[in-house]
Coordinates of C-alpha atoms in Angstrom, one line a residue:
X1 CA -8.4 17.5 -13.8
X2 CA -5.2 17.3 -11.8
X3 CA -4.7 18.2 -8.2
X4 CA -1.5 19.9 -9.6
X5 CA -4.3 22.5 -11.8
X6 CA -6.0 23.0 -8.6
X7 CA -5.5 27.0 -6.4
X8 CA -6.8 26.8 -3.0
X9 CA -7.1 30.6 -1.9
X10 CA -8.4 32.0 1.3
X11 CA -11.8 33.7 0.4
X12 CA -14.5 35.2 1.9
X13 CA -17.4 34.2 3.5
X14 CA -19.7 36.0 1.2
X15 CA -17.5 35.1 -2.4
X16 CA -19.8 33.5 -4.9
X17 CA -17.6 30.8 -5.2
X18 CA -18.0 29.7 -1.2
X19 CA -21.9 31.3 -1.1
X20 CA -22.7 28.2 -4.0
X21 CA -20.6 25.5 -2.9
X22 CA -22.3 26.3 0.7
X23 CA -25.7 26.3 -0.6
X24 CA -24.6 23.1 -2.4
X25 CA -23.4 21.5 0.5
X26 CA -26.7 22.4 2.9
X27 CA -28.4 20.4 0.0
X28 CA -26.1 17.6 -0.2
X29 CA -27.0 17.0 4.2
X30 CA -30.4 17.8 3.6
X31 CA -30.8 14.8 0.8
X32 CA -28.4 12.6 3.6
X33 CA -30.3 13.9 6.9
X34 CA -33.8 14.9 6.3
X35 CA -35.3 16.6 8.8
X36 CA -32.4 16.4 11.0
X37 CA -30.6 19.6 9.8
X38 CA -29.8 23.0 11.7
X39 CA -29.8 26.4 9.7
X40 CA -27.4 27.3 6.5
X41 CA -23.9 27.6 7.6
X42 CA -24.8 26.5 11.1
X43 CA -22.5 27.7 14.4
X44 CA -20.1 29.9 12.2
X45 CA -18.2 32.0 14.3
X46 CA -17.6 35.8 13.0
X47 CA -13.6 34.8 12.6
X48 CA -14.4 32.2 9.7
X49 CA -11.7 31.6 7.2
X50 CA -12.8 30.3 4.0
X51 CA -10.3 28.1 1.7
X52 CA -11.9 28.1 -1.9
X53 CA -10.8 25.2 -4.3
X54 CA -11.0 26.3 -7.6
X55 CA -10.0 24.8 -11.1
X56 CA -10.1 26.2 -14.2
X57 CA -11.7 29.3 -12.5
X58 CA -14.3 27.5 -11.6
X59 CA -15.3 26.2 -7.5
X60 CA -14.9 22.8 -6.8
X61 CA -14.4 22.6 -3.2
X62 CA -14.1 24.9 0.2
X63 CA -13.5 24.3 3.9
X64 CA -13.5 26.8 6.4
X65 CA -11.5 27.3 10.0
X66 CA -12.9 28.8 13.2
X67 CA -11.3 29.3 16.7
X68 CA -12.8 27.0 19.4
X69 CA -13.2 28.7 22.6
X70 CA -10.2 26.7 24.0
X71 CA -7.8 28.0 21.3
X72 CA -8.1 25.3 19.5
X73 CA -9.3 25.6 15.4
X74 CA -13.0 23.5 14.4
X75 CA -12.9 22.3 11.0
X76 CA -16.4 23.7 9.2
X77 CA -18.2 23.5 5.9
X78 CA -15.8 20.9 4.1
X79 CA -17.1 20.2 0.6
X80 CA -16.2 18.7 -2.7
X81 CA -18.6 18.6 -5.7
X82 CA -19.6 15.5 -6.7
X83 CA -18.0 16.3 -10.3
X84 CA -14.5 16.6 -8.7
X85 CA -15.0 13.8 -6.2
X86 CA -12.1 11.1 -6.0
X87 CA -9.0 13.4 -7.7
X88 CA -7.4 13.9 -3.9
X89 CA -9.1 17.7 -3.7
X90 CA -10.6 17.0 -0.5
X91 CA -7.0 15.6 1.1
X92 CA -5.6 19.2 -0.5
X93 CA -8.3 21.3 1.3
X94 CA -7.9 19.7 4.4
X95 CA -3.9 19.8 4.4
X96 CA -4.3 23.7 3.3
X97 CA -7.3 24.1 6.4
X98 CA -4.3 22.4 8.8
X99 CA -1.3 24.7 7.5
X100 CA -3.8 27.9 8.3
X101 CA -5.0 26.5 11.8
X102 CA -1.1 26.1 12.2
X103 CA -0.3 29.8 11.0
X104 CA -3.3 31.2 13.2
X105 CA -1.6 29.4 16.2
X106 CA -4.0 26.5 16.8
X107 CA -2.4 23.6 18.5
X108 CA -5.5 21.2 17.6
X109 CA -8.3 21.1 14.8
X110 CA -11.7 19.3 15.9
X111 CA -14.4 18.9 13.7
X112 CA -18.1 17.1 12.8
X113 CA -19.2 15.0 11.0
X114 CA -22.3 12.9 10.1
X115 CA -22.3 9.4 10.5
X116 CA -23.4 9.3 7.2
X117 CA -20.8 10.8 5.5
X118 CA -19.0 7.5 5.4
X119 CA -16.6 9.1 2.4
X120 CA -15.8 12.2 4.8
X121 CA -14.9 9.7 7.8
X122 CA -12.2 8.1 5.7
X123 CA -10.7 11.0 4.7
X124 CA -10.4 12.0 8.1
X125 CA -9.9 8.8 9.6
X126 CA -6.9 8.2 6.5
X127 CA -5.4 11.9 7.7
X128 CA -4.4 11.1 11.1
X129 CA -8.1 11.9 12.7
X130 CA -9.4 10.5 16.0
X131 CA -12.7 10.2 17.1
X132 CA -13.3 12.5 20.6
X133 CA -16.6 12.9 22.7
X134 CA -18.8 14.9 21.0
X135 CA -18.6 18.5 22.3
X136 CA -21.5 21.2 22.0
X137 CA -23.9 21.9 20.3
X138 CA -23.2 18.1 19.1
X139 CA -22.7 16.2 22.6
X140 CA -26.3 14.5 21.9
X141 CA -26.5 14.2 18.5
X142 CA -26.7 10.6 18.2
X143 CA -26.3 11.3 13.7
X144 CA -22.7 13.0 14.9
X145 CA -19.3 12.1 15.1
X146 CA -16.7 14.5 16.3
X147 CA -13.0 14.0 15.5
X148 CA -9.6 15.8 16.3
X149 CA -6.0 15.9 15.1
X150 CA -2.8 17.7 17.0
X151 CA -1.0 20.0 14.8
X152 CA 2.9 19.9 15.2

């Protein structure tokens, strides 16, 4: 697999494709966080884009966009499967998520992530990504870190 045979396409929220890879991903914090975890899908707002990764017709990866009350874009439900992990999918998703926070007229993405998602930090961290203050419903979640990037 090649990132050059990979389609990101917008999808929706209730596409097979995102509904597993979603499902999968709620297991994948549960395993890393247990306990600790909010609801499926947690604090999506009803103006959710989906990005779907797909190769050979078959999902690898989504992310998904949301307005933040300040007009910036959060960053939600970023996921890889651990079959497709380490071919640069997760640096294409997140380049696509920016180019549609851009097109939507966001002038900033923020997003969350657990501090044990050491893999997801880099990727952020690698991608221009500073660590903020946590804002809500994170701001005292002491398993969160909360990142954002400027878009040009």
């Amino acid at each position: 697999m090649t990132t050059a045979d990979l389609s990101i396409t917008a999808a929706a929220s209730d596409d097979p494709g995102i509904r597993r890879l979603v499902h999968d991903l709620d297991a994948d914090l549960a395993s890393r966080y247990p306990g600790d975890m909010g609801g499926p899908g947690g604090h999506l707002d009803p103006a959710v884009r989906f990005l779907l990764a797909e190769f050979d017709g078959r999902p690898v990866g989504c992310c998904a966009i949301q307005p933040f009350p300040d007009g910036a874009a959060e960053l939600k439900r970023m996921y890889v499967t651990p079959a497709a992990r380490g071919r640069g999918i997760a640096g294409r998703l997140l380049a696509e998520a920016e180019r549609l926070a851009a097109a939507l007229g966001h002038h900033e993405i923020r997003l969350e992530t657990g501090v044990r998602q050491r893999e997801a930090i880099a990727l952020y961290t690698r991608s221009g990504y500073t660590i903020i203050p946590n804002y809500p419903p994170y701001q005292h979640d002491p398993l969160s870190h909360c990142y954002a990037k400027r878009l040009s």
